[in-house]
Coordinates of C-alpha atoms in Angstrom, one line a residue:
Chain A
D1 CA 4.3 15.7 0.0
A2 CA 3.8 14.6 3.5
K3 CA 6.0 11.4 4.1
T4 CA 7.3 9.4 6.7
T5 CA 10.6 8.1 8.4
Q6 CA 10.6 4.9 9.6
P7 CA 13.7 2.9 11.0
N8 CA 15.4 0.5 8.7
S9 CA 15.1 -2.4 10.8
M10 CA 14.0 -3.8 14.2
E11 CA 14.6 -7.2 15.9
S12 CA 12.1 -8.7 18.6
N13 CA 12.1 -12.0 20.4
E14 CA 8.8 -14.3 20.2
E15 CA 6.1 -13.5 23.0
E16 CA 7.4 -9.7 23.5
P17 CA 5.6 -6.6 23.0
V18 CA 7.5 -4.6 20.0
H19 CA 6.8 -1.0 19.4
L20 CA 7.7 0.2 15.6
P21 CA 7.7 4.2 15.5
C22 CA 7.3 6.2 12.8
N23 CA 8.2 10.1 12.3
H24 CA 5.7 11.9 10.2
S25 CA 6.3 15.6 10.8
T26 CA 4.6 16.9 7.8
I27 CA 1.0 15.3 8.3
S28 CA -1.6 17.6 8.1
G29 CA -4.7 18.1 9.8
T30 CA -6.9 15.4 7.1
D31 CA -4.0 12.7 7.1
Y32 CA -5.2 9.7 8.1
I33 CA -2.0 7.4 9.6
H34 CA -2.2 3.6 8.3
W35 CA -0.1 0.8 9.1
Y36 CA 0.0 -2.2 6.8
R37 CA 3.0 -4.9 6.2
Q38 CA 3.7 -7.3 3.2
L39 CA 4.7 -10.9 4.0
P40 CA 7.4 -12.6 2.1
S41 CA 6.2 -12.8 -1.5
Q42 CA 2.7 -10.9 -1.0
G43 CA 0.9 -7.8 -1.2
P44 CA 0.3 -5.5 1.8
E45 CA -2.3 -6.2 4.6
Y46 CA -3.9 -3.6 6.8
V47 CA -2.9 -3.6 10.1
I48 CA -4.5 -0.5 11.8
H49 CA -5.4 2.7 11.3
G50 CA -6.2 6.0 13.3
L51 CA -6.5 9.8 13.3
T52 CA -5.9 11.5 16.7
S53 CA -6.7 9.0 19.5
N54 CA -5.2 5.8 20.5
V55 CA -6.5 2.9 18.5
N56 CA -6.9 -0.9 19.0
N57 CA -8.2 -3.9 17.0
R58 CA -7.6 -7.9 17.4
M59 CA -4.0 -7.5 15.5
A60 CA -2.1 -4.3 16.8
S61 CA -2.6 -1.0 19.1
L62 CA -2.1 2.5 17.6
A63 CA -0.6 5.0 19.4
I64 CA -0.9 8.7 18.3
A65 CA 1.0 11.5 19.7
E66 CA -0.5 14.9 20.7
D67 CA 1.2 16.7 18.0
R68 CA 0.2 14.0 15.7
K69 CA 3.9 14.5 14.2
S70 CA 5.1 10.6 15.2
S71 CA 2.5 7.2 16.1
T72 CA 3.6 3.8 17.6
L73 CA 2.4 0.6 16.5
I74 CA 2.9 -1.5 19.3
L75 CA 2.6 -5.2 18.6
H76 CA 1.7 -7.0 21.7
R77 CA 3.5 -10.4 21.8
A78 CA 5.8 -10.9 18.9
T79 CA 5.1 -14.3 16.7
L80 CA 7.4 -16.0 14.2
R81 CA 4.5 -14.7 11.8
D82 CA 4.5 -11.4 12.6
A83 CA 8.3 -11.1 10.9
A84 CA 7.3 -8.6 7.8
V85 CA 8.1 -5.2 6.6
Y86 CA 6.0 -3.0 8.8
Y87 CA 4.5 0.6 6.5
C88 CA 3.6 3.7 8.0
I89 CA 1.4 5.2 5.6
L90 CA -0.7 8.7 5.0
R91 CA -3.1 9.0 3.5
V92 CA -3.5 12.3 1.9
Y93 CA -6.2 14.6 0.9
T94 CA -5.4 16.3 -2.7
G95 CA -9.1 16.5 -4.5
G96 CA -9.0 12.7 -4.0
F97 CA -6.8 10.3 -1.9
K98 CA -3.1 9.0 -2.2
T99 CA -1.3 7.0 -0.1
I100 CA 2.4 8.0 0.6
F101 CA 4.2 4.9 2.0
G102 CA 7.2 5.8 4.1
A103 CA 10.1 3.1 3.5
G104 CA 9.0 0.3 6.1
T105 CA 10.9 -1.2 9.0
R106 CA 12.3 -5.2 8.6
L107 CA 11.0 -6.8 11.6
F108 CA 13.1 -10.0 12.8
V109 CA 11.7 -11.7 15.5
K110 CA 14.0 -14.4 17.3
A111 CA 12.6 -17.5 18.4
Chain B
K1 CA -15.2 -13.7 -0.6
A2 CA -12.8 -13.7 -2.8
G3 CA -9.6 -11.5 -2.3
V4 CA -8.3 -8.7 -5.0
T5 CA -6.9 -10.9 -8.2
Q6 CA -4.5 -9.8 -10.7
T7 CA -3.2 -11.2 -14.3
P8 CA -1.0 -12.0 -15.6
R9 CA 1.1 -12.7 -12.2
Y10 CA 4.2 -12.7 -13.8
L11 CA 4.9 -11.0 -17.6
I12 CA 8.0 -10.6 -19.6
K13 CA 8.4 -7.3 -21.9
T14 CA 11.3 -6.0 -24.4
R15 CA 11.6 -2.1 -24.5
G16 CA 9.6 -0.2 -26.2
Q17 CA 7.1 -2.5 -25.6
Q18 CA 3.1 -1.8 -24.3
V19 CA 1.7 -4.1 -21.1
T20 CA -2.1 -4.1 -20.2
L21 CA -2.3 -5.8 -16.7
S22 CA -6.1 -5.9 -15.0
C23 CA -7.1 -6.0 -11.8
S24 CA -10.1 -7.6 -9.8
P25 CA -11.8 -5.6 -7.3
I26 CA -13.3 -7.8 -4.0
S27 CA -17.4 -7.9 -4.9
G28 CA -18.6 -4.7 -4.0
H29 CA -15.6 -2.7 -3.8
R30 CA -15.7 0.2 -6.1
S31 CA -11.9 1.7 -5.2
V32 CA -9.3 0.6 -6.5
S33 CA -5.5 1.9 -6.4
W34 CA -2.4 1.1 -8.1
Y35 CA 1.2 1.1 -6.8
Q36 CA 4.8 0.1 -8.0
Q37 CA 7.3 -1.5 -6.0
T38 CA 11.1 -1.4 -6.8
P39 CA 13.9 -2.5 -4.5
G40 CA 15.1 1.2 -4.7
Q41 CA 11.6 3.1 -4.9
G42 CA 9.8 0.6 -2.4
L43 CA 5.8 1.5 -2.9
Q44 CA 5.2 4.0 -5.0
F45 CA 1.4 5.3 -5.3
L46 CA 0.6 5.2 -9.0
F47 CA -3.1 6.4 -9.3
E48 CA -6.6 5.8 -7.7
Y49 CA -10.3 5.2 -9.8
F50 CA -13.8 5.4 -8.2
S51 CA -16.7 4.9 -10.1
E52 CA -15.1 4.6 -13.5
T53 CA -12.9 8.3 -12.4
Q54 CA -9.6 8.9 -11.7
R55 CA -9.2 10.6 -8.3
N56 CA -5.9 10.6 -7.8
K57 CA -2.9 10.3 -9.6
G58 CA 0.9 9.9 -8.3
N59 CA 3.7 11.5 -10.1
F60 CA 4.7 9.0 -12.4
P61 CA 4.7 9.9 -16.7
G62 CA 2.3 9.9 -18.7
R63 CA 3.3 6.0 -20.1
F64 CA 1.5 5.2 -17.0
S65 CA -2.4 5.2 -17.4
G66 CA -4.8 3.5 -16.2
R67 CA -8.8 3.2 -16.4
Q68 CA -11.8 1.3 -14.8
F69 CA -15.0 -0.2 -15.9
S70 CA -18.1 0.3 -14.8
N71 CA -17.7 -3.6 -12.7
S72 CA -15.1 -1.7 -10.9
R73 CA -12.5 -3.9 -12.9
S74 CA -9.3 -2.0 -13.1
E75 CA -6.8 -2.0 -16.3
M76 CA -3.4 0.0 -16.4
N77 CA -1.0 0.4 -19.3
V78 CA 2.6 1.6 -19.5
S79 CA 3.5 2.4 -23.1
T80 CA 7.3 2.3 -24.1
L81 CA 8.6 0.3 -21.3
E82 CA 11.8 1.4 -20.1
L83 CA 13.9 -0.7 -18.3
G84 CA 13.0 1.1 -15.0
D85 CA 10.2 -0.1 -15.0
S86 CA 10.5 -3.7 -14.4
A87 CA 8.6 -4.0 -11.0
L88 CA 5.7 -5.6 -8.6
Y89 CA 3.0 -3.9 -9.6
L90 CA 0.1 -3.9 -6.9
C91 CA -3.4 -3.3 -7.2
A92 CA -5.6 -2.4 -4.3
S93 CA -9.7 -2.3 -3.4
S94 CA -11.3 -1.3 -1.2
W95 CA -15.0 -0.1 -0.4
A96 CA -16.4 3.3 -1.4
R97 CA -13.5 6.1 0.1
G98 CA -10.0 4.7 0.0
D99 CA -9.1 7.2 2.5
L100 CA -10.9 5.7 5.4
E101 CA -11.7 2.5 4.3
T102 CA -9.0 -0.4 5.1
Q103 CA -7.1 -1.2 1.3
Y104 CA -6.9 -5.0 0.6
F105 CA -4.2 -5.7 -1.9
G106 CA -3.7 -8.1 -4.4
P107 CA -0.4 -10.8 -5.0
G108 CA 0.4 -8.2 -7.4
T109 CA 1.8 -8.8 -11.1
R110 CA 5.8 -8.8 -11.5
L111 CA 6.8 -7.3 -14.5
L112 CA 10.1 -7.3 -16.0
V113 CA 11.4 -5.2 -19.1
L114 CA 14.7 -6.5 -21.0

């Protein structure tokens, strides 16, 4: 099964950019890379996703390596509300789609 | 628009019992996925339903089953509960194709097996 690897935790100062890395060396050509985050006592919420090209939305940017074996979620200006567990996810096609979650990175944001 | 709802929110059962959890997706969403979240294993995919058909299944024993109704509401059932089934069970819905569409997660059902 394809899997993702993320650092257990990261720290950032408020108002500074944050780069959250993810390795997915076993990714296949049709696998999409999704990022979700989970705030305490809530279900995960969608952040961004991509296949090959870098992507931007109002929440974040996603930078995907040329060989697709790694990606980086970029929060441009971290706020206290961004403190959460961030999951790098592969959407894998095996006749139907299933989601392979990594262990997630717990992001701490310091005021 | 109302979000994904899950009932019940909290549940206590004893070993050997069975349990049924319910998920109502966002109106118009046809794909429903279920996940188990535990401190030790993290988030693990259980299964996905689309138009009343199970499209994919994770690596869980047959005690875990699910179904989807014509109105896209879904239920999952766990029979012969074990202590290790204690977890947060999350349901997520998406519009049509779970591969590309954003998944919207519910708040989860926290199950405690004694």
